[in-house]
Structure formats: C-alpha cells, structure tokens
Amino acid sequence: MDQQDSYGLLLQHVARHIQLTTEEQQYFVSLLKSRRLQRRQWLLQAGDTCRYENFIVEGCLRSYITDRNDAEHVLHFAVEDWWITDLESLLTQTPSQVSIEALEPSLVLQLERDALQSLYQRVPAFERFFRILHQNAYLAQNRRILQNISHTAAERYDAFLRQYPTIAARVPQKYLASYLGMTPVFLSQLRQQKAGKLK
Amino acid sequence: MDQQDSYGLLLQHVARHIQLTTEEQQYFVSLLKSRRLQRRQWLLQAGDTCRYENFIVEGCLRSYITDRNDAEHVLHFAVEDWWITDLESLLTQTPSQVSIEALEPSLVLQLERDALQSLYQRVPAFERFFRILHQNAYLAQNRRILQNISHTAAERYDAFLRQYPTIAARVPQKYLASYLGMTPVFLSQLRQQKAGKLK
DNA sequence: ACCATTTATTAAAGTAGTTGAATATTTACC
DNA sequence: GGTAAATATTCAACTACTTTAATAAATGGT
C-alpha cells in the first residue's frame, strides 16, 4: 500500500464523522508521519513517553503492561482502520506504563501531540471527531467492564468470538486469554470443552 | 442548595476546561432542567430510553445492570461534580440495559439529548468540553480494566480505597463489592484479614 | 428513641480458574 | 521445504473466590 492509499483510508475514516474542505484535508495530511513496523517491533516501549496518536493502515498491534512479576497483560488489540496509543502518557507527557507491539508487519500514520493541538486550533471539527472517537471508545470499554464483572471466563470468550471473530482468528490465543483476563491454559480447556459439546 | 448555586457549581465545573462568554453561559443554563431524587429513587429505569446527561449537584448515585439471573452488577458510582448517564442508550435512543438509582437524596441538572445537540451547534466549545470529559472517562475505564485483568480481589479493593476513599466510605459495601467484581461475603473476608494484619 | 429492614459478618462446603511441568502442534523464516 | 522457536494442549495438584445459610450489627424512617 502506498502513501496516497494510506491517506485515502484515513480521510475516509475521518469523513464518517466530520466533513472537511480540501484545504483542511491537505492540512491534516501534512501533519502525518507514516511508519512501518516489523512483526514484534515496538511502536511504544514502556518507560518512553508516548508522542503519537497512531492510525493503523494495515497490520495488527497489541498494547500491554508488564507487571512487577514480569507477567504481561493485554489491554487492547488494534487492526486496520483503528487507532492505538497510550492516551494517559500522551496527554500527561509522562513515561508510559504501556508498551505497544506489532503482531504483524504493520503500517501506521502518526499524529504528534503538538500537531494534534494545532489541528484542534486550525480545524475545530476535529474536536468533534475526537469527541465521537473517545465517546465510542468509552462505550466499548464500558461493555468490556460489564463483561468482566458479570460473566464467567467461558462467557467472556464466547462474547469475544461473537463480537470480534476476525481478531480472535488473527492473534495468538495466549494474548486473547490475557485480554480476557484468564490464563492461556484455561482458555485452551474452554475450547476443548466447547469442541466436545459440538459432537 | 438553591437553583443559582447549582448552576454556579456546573458553570465552575465547565470553566475548568473551556471558557464561555456570559451569553453562552446563559444559553447553556437555559437548557438545563433540575431534578431532585429521594434515596432509592430511579433516575433511569432499565427498559426506558435514556433522555439526559445528568450532572450531580449533590448526592450519590449508582448505575447498574440486572442480569438474567436477577443479579445486579454496579457499573459506576457518581457523586457531586460528576456526570452520570447511560451513554449507549442516550446516543442510540434504544431502551437502556442500565438503571441509575440514587443512593442518597440527590439533586441533578439534566441536559436533554436534543438540547445537547443544539449546544454543540450554538457553542462549539462544548465539543471540546465533552471531548475532554469522554477522554478522561476513557482513561479511568482503562485503569479499571487493567485492575480487573491483572490484580486479585484484595489488590483491587486496596486500590479503590486509595483512589476513592470518600466513595468507599459513602456507599454500602455490597455495592462496592459488586463494582469491584466480587461477592460481598468475600469483600467482608478481605476486610477481616486486613484488620487482623494491623494488630 | 424505637422497631423494621437492610447490610455486614462468620463458617463451611463447593467450584472456577491457576500453576507448573511435560508433550504435541503450529508458525515463521532462511 | 526443513528446522528452530513459539504457541497450544493435557493433566494433576492447588488456591482464590463463590455459594448457602444462619447470626450479628447498623441504618433509616416515623
């Protein structure tokens, strides 16, 4: 995928929520940097301060934290047409607790913190755009919290399969287990049980 | 607390993020309805469609869902100077899964969905205000999810006590247990253990 | 200030999910 | 296409948390 196609994808994504003039589009695009990542390469390393909002043009990434026992916990997955960042670090400009790693060779468009601030100034429609984006992110998080506090591991796995079948098929099972708050061993057992039931 | 004081509190809250002219303030205030609630009264009943964003002037409320086994699960608490709604139902105008109940006699200022849309049109600074609000809400949710997938029940309780000591002291323990994703019995046992250790 | 109702505690038996360790299977990459 | 490395499975022992039920304590309304 070339640069123009990337911009096209992002502009289309933005156009779902706000309308921009040609000049506004050009200004927006002029703020973007693009970055390619190999599989297993970091987009953000814990300890570094997060500098970008990242829009994924192609590929698949995960964000995760490493706890004091060196165990990893997956916070989010992100694929084409989604955003990923450590918003906390980006907003406060403090070192990130979170790492972001490419699970596949990936291509992202990056919007630097200062660029984002200029964007809000020059094109206030982006306030609206990110309001809607964060609003939707908040809703998704709400649903996830609800799943977590009110459903068993088996139910959470089923719900994920229903809601994000492509992601479930795309990421290593151990990361999915981590995202869902269970061990890979237990997730494997759940799959085993389900397979048995179908016969 | 009288009407003027309520408006003052909300305007002060808004002023933390955006600046408004006197006319804008007056327009904003003109859109508000105020509502008093008794203890245990519903602000929103599951099955009804949510019509308002609610700003809490005084009191304390919880939002919760009732699952198919009639068990309740607490999603959020909200006290003075916070907002509460079922954003999903409000945005999609579909019947709410969520109920919101006053845990204390409470006073809220309500902003109707249509009024909110007009507000965005007439005073675009509110796009910014709600972007920041949702951004912060998203961050808080992120932290909560992290707690849930990576910490034990005891750790989650400790973290809550540290982060929201006043709320922990203010709401019935069983709702706190529900919010934290554990049974009231187990929370009681945790408290028991902690009390033992202090001696 | 009292009484009814709600909320918290305690104990004990049961279950969902974890841990560790060994084996099997899949995946990536030269 | 073969091989090392990463991921998934299986089993068994263990523990964090739940469930039920009965008792105690706290709370709020009149």
mmCIF file of C-alpha atoms in Angstrom, chain B residues 1-198:
data_model
loop_
_atom_site.group_PDB
_atom_site.id
_atom_site.type_symbol
_atom_site.label_atom_id
_atom_site.label_comp_id
_atom_site.label_asym_id
_atom_site.label_seq_id
_atom_site.Cartn_x
_atom_site.Cartn_y
_atom_site.Cartn_z
ATOM 1 C CA MET B 1 -28.868 24.282 47.782
ATOM 2 C CA ASP B 2 -30.859 26.572 45.512
ATOM 3 C CA GLN B 3 -31.066 26.779 41.730
ATOM 4 C CA GLN B 4 -28.466 29.550 41.399
ATOM 5 C CA ASP B 5 -25.894 27.665 43.442
ATOM 6 C CA SER B 6 -26.456 24.566 41.280
ATOM 7 C CA TYR B 7 -25.832 26.494 38.101
ATOM 8 C CA GLY B 8 -22.788 28.069 39.674
ATOM 9 C CA LEU B 9 -21.336 24.670 40.501
ATOM 10 C CA LEU B 10 -21.869 23.383 36.990
ATOM 11 C CA LEU B 11 -20.507 26.554 35.358
ATOM 12 C CA GLN B 12 -17.421 26.316 37.531
ATOM 13 C CA HIS B 13 -17.037 22.675 36.508
ATOM 14 C CA VAL B 14 -17.303 23.597 32.828
ATOM 15 C CA ALA B 15 -14.889 26.507 33.274
ATOM 16 C CA ARG B 16 -12.156 24.060 34.227
ATOM 17 C CA HIS B 17 -11.935 23.046 30.572
ATOM 18 C CA ILE B 18 -13.441 25.759 28.373
ATOM 19 C CA GLN B 19 -14.135 29.492 28.621
ATOM 20 C CA LEU B 20 -17.607 30.806 27.904
ATOM 21 C CA THR B 21 -18.990 34.285 27.346
ATOM 22 C CA THR B 22 -21.826 35.446 29.575
ATOM 23 C CA GLU B 23 -24.333 34.882 26.761
ATOM 24 C CA GLU B 24 -23.027 31.368 26.181
ATOM 25 C CA GLN B 25 -23.346 30.650 29.886
ATOM 26 C CA GLN B 26 -26.896 31.932 29.873
ATOM 27 C CA TYR B 27 -27.794 29.854 26.858
ATOM 28 C CA PHE B 28 -26.254 26.774 28.426
ATOM 29 C CA VAL B 29 -28.097 27.283 31.698
ATOM 30 C CA SER B 30 -31.364 27.833 29.848
ATOM 31 C CA LEU B 31 -31.140 24.282 28.525
ATOM 32 C CA LEU B 32 -30.912 22.670 31.961
ATOM 33 C CA LYS B 33 -33.646 21.037 33.962
ATOM 34 C CA SER B 34 -33.125 20.257 37.596
ATOM 35 C CA ARG B 35 -34.425 17.190 39.311
ATOM 36 C CA ARG B 36 -34.489 16.051 42.922
ATOM 37 C CA LEU B 37 -34.358 12.398 43.844
ATOM 38 C CA GLN B 38 -35.153 10.612 47.064
ATOM 39 C CA ARG B 39 -32.980 7.837 48.356
ATOM 40 C CA ARG B 40 -33.620 4.685 46.274
ATOM 41 C CA GLN B 41 -35.457 6.592 43.580
ATOM 42 C CA TRP B 42 -34.561 5.838 39.972
ATOM 43 C CA LEU B 43 -33.079 8.439 37.683
ATOM 44 C CA LEU B 44 -33.291 5.880 34.880
ATOM 45 C CA GLN B 45 -35.028 2.519 34.791
ATOM 46 C CA ALA B 46 -33.783 -0.313 32.628
ATOM 47 C CA GLY B 47 -36.177 -0.620 29.693
ATOM 48 C CA ASP B 48 -36.716 3.123 29.392
ATOM 49 C CA THR B 49 -34.735 5.086 26.842
ATOM 50 C CA CYS B 50 -32.227 7.418 28.427
ATOM 51 C CA ARG B 51 -33.004 11.063 27.658
ATOM 52 C CA TYR B 52 -30.393 13.019 29.637
ATOM 53 C CA GLU B 53 -26.826 13.669 30.537
ATOM 54 C CA ASN B 54 -27.008 14.274 34.282
ATOM 55 C CA PHE B 55 -24.675 16.462 36.298
ATOM 56 C CA ILE B 56 -24.761 15.780 40.014
ATOM 57 C CA VAL B 57 -25.061 18.838 42.221
ATOM 58 C CA GLU B 58 -25.432 16.900 45.438
ATOM 59 C CA GLY B 59 -25.926 13.299 46.467
ATOM 60 C CA CYS B 60 -24.622 9.977 45.279
ATOM 61 C CA LEU B 61 -25.911 7.543 42.649
ATOM 62 C CA ARG B 62 -25.023 4.207 41.138
ATOM 63 C CA SER B 63 -25.623 2.760 37.689
ATOM 64 C CA TYR B 64 -26.077 -0.995 37.411
ATOM 65 C CA ILE B 65 -27.406 -3.767 35.248
ATOM 66 C CA THR B 66 -29.590 -6.682 36.270
ATOM 67 C CA ASP B 67 -28.537 -9.910 34.578
ATOM 68 C CA ARG B 68 -30.757 -12.810 33.502
ATOM 69 C CA ASN B 69 -30.371 -14.401 36.968
ATOM 70 C CA ASP B 70 -31.616 -11.187 38.596
ATOM 71 C CA ALA B 71 -28.166 -10.461 39.957
ATOM 72 C CA GLU B 72 -27.182 -6.796 39.922
ATOM 73 C CA HIS B 73 -23.793 -5.517 38.779
ATOM 74 C CA VAL B 74 -22.676 -1.995 39.609
ATOM 75 C CA LEU B 75 -21.128 -0.159 36.686
ATOM 76 C CA HIS B 76 -20.422 3.255 38.160
ATOM 77 C CA PHE B 77 -20.770 5.455 41.182
ATOM 78 C CA ALA B 78 -21.210 9.183 40.832
ATOM 79 C CA VAL B 79 -21.113 11.986 43.399
ATOM 80 C CA GLU B 80 -21.145 15.787 43.373
ATOM 81 C CA ASP B 81 -19.397 17.392 40.419
ATOM 82 C CA TRP B 82 -19.572 14.234 38.274
ATOM 83 C CA TRP B 83 -21.787 13.213 35.402
ATOM 84 C CA ILE B 84 -23.851 10.083 35.045
ATOM 85 C CA THR B 85 -25.967 8.666 32.234
ATOM 86 C CA ASP B 86 -26.343 5.570 30.108
ATOM 87 C CA LEU B 87 -24.413 6.906 27.156
ATOM 88 C CA GLU B 88 -25.229 3.908 24.982
ATOM 89 C CA SER B 89 -28.970 4.363 25.344
ATOM 90 C CA LEU B 90 -28.689 8.153 25.119
ATOM 91 C CA LEU B 91 -26.760 8.035 21.850
ATOM 92 C CA THR B 92 -28.640 5.253 20.144
ATOM 93 C CA GLN B 93 -32.059 6.120 21.627
ATOM 94 C CA THR B 94 -32.725 2.474 22.355
ATOM 95 C CA PRO B 95 -34.065 1.047 25.620
ATOM 96 C CA SER B 96 -31.494 1.063 28.377
ATOM 97 C CA GLN B 97 -29.997 -2.085 29.866
ATOM 98 C CA VAL B 98 -28.839 0.084 32.710
ATOM 99 C CA SER B 99 -30.637 1.513 35.725
ATOM 100 C CA ILE B 100 -29.486 4.538 37.691
ATOM 101 C CA GLU B 101 -30.535 4.815 41.317
ATOM 102 C CA ALA B 102 -29.971 7.461 43.970
ATOM 103 C CA LEU B 103 -28.138 6.076 46.986
ATOM 104 C CA GLU B 104 -28.774 9.314 48.860
ATOM 105 C CA PRO B 105 -31.239 12.170 48.398
ATOM 106 C CA SER B 106 -29.764 13.844 45.344
ATOM 107 C CA LEU B 107 -30.031 16.857 43.086
ATOM 108 C CA VAL B 108 -29.074 16.668 39.421
ATOM 109 C CA LEU B 109 -29.015 19.060 36.471
ATOM 110 C CA GLN B 110 -30.234 17.442 33.280
ATOM 111 C CA LEU B 111 -29.227 18.167 29.720
ATOM 112 C CA GLU B 112 -31.572 16.583 27.213
ATOM 113 C CA ARG B 113 -30.236 14.866 24.109
ATOM 114 C CA ASP B 114 -31.671 17.439 21.701
ATOM 115 C CA ALA B 115 -30.508 20.275 23.911
ATOM 116 C CA LEU B 116 -27.026 18.794 23.808
ATOM 117 C CA GLN B 117 -27.103 18.731 20.008
ATOM 118 C CA SER B 118 -28.201 22.371 19.893
ATOM 119 C CA LEU B 119 -25.478 23.201 22.343
ATOM 120 C CA TYR B 120 -22.847 21.665 20.078
ATOM 121 C CA GLN B 121 -24.196 23.814 17.232
ATOM 122 C CA ARG B 122 -24.530 27.084 19.038
ATOM 123 C CA VAL B 123 -21.486 26.767 21.307
ATOM 124 C CA PRO B 124 -18.903 24.560 19.612
ATOM 125 C CA ALA B 125 -16.589 24.887 22.610
ATOM 126 C CA PHE B 126 -18.791 22.191 24.139
ATOM 127 C CA GLU B 127 -17.477 19.744 21.555
ATOM 128 C CA ARG B 128 -14.150 20.350 23.224
ATOM 129 C CA PHE B 129 -15.605 20.114 26.696
ATOM 130 C CA PHE B 130 -17.217 16.752 26.083
ATOM 131 C CA ARG B 131 -14.189 15.521 24.154
ATOM 132 C CA ILE B 132 -12.108 16.119 27.275
ATOM 133 C CA LEU B 133 -14.784 14.650 29.506
ATOM 134 C CA HIS B 134 -15.056 11.466 27.461
ATOM 135 C CA GLN B 135 -11.307 11.319 27.107
ATOM 136 C CA ASN B 136 -10.941 11.320 30.876
ATOM 137 C CA ALA B 137 -13.753 8.841 31.291
ATOM 138 C CA TYR B 138 -11.982 6.576 28.822
ATOM 139 C CA LEU B 139 -8.743 6.845 30.782
ATOM 140 C CA ALA B 140 -10.498 5.972 34.011
ATOM 141 C CA GLN B 141 -12.111 2.956 32.344
ATOM 142 C CA ASN B 142 -8.745 1.868 31.046
ATOM 143 C CA ARG B 143 -7.300 1.908 34.525
ATOM 144 C CA ARG B 144 -10.254 -0.062 35.802
ATOM 145 C CA ILE B 145 -9.932 -2.726 33.121
ATOM 146 C CA LEU B 146 -6.255 -3.021 33.908
ATOM 147 C CA GLN B 147 -7.081 -3.514 37.575
ATOM 148 C CA ASN B 148 -9.608 -6.146 36.682
ATOM 149 C CA ILE B 149 -7.494 -8.296 34.427
ATOM 150 C CA SER B 150 -4.214 -8.017 36.300
ATOM 151 C CA HIS B 151 -4.997 -7.818 40.009
ATOM 152 C CA THR B 152 -6.530 -10.019 42.680
ATOM 153 C CA ALA B 153 -9.694 -9.074 44.519
ATOM 154 C CA ALA B 154 -7.647 -7.924 47.525
ATOM 155 C CA GLU B 155 -5.487 -5.672 45.363
ATOM 156 C CA ARG B 156 -8.484 -4.170 43.617
ATOM 157 C CA TYR B 157 -10.084 -3.346 46.950
ATOM 158 C CA ASP B 158 -6.887 -1.709 48.216
ATOM 159 C CA ALA B 159 -6.523 0.311 45.030
ATOM 160 C CA PHE B 160 -10.101 1.524 45.297
ATOM 161 C CA LEU B 161 -9.616 2.580 48.900
ATOM 162 C CA ARG B 162 -6.563 4.575 47.885
ATOM 163 C CA GLN B 163 -8.120 6.141 44.800
ATOM 164 C CA TYR B 164 -11.647 6.847 46.033
ATOM 165 C CA PRO B 165 -11.565 6.822 49.840
ATOM 166 C CA THR B 166 -14.609 9.057 50.189
ATOM 167 C CA ILE B 167 -16.753 6.921 47.914
ATOM 168 C CA ALA B 168 -15.613 3.750 49.681
ATOM 169 C CA ALA B 169 -16.830 5.247 52.946
ATOM 170 C CA ARG B 170 -20.056 6.524 51.448
ATOM 171 C CA VAL B 171 -21.654 3.605 49.620
ATOM 172 C CA PRO B 172 -22.910 0.292 51.023
ATOM 173 C CA GLN B 173 -20.172 -2.291 50.962
ATOM 174 C CA LYS B 174 -22.178 -4.718 48.878
ATOM 175 C CA TYR B 175 -22.302 -2.238 46.002
ATOM 176 C CA LEU B 176 -18.598 -1.664 46.267
ATOM 177 C CA ALA B 177 -18.051 -5.433 46.110
ATOM 178 C CA SER B 178 -20.222 -5.576 43.017
ATOM 179 C CA TYR B 179 -18.332 -2.699 41.390
ATOM 180 C CA LEU B 180 -15.061 -4.494 42.084
ATOM 181 C CA GLY B 181 -16.369 -7.779 40.696
ATOM 182 C CA MET B 182 -16.516 -9.876 43.852
ATOM 183 C CA THR B 183 -19.155 -11.073 46.310
ATOM 184 C CA PRO B 184 -19.994 -9.059 49.424
ATOM 185 C CA VAL B 185 -19.086 -12.084 51.503
ATOM 186 C CA PHE B 186 -15.604 -12.194 50.072
ATOM 187 C CA LEU B 187 -15.085 -8.454 50.497
ATOM 188 C CA SER B 188 -16.052 -8.809 54.117
ATOM 189 C CA GLN B 189 -13.456 -11.578 54.499
ATOM 190 C CA LEU B 190 -10.792 -9.386 52.926
ATOM 191 C CA ARG B 191 -11.563 -6.609 55.389
ATOM 192 C CA GLN B 192 -11.381 -9.125 58.198
ATOM 193 C CA GLN B 193 -7.942 -10.285 57.043
ATOM 194 C CA LYS B 194 -6.642 -6.739 56.747
ATOM 195 C CA ALA B 195 -7.911 -5.840 60.200
ATOM 196 C CA GLY B 196 -6.071 -8.870 61.573
ATOM 197 C CA LYS B 197 -2.791 -7.861 59.984
ATOM 198 C CA LEU B 198 -2.837 -4.412 61.540
#
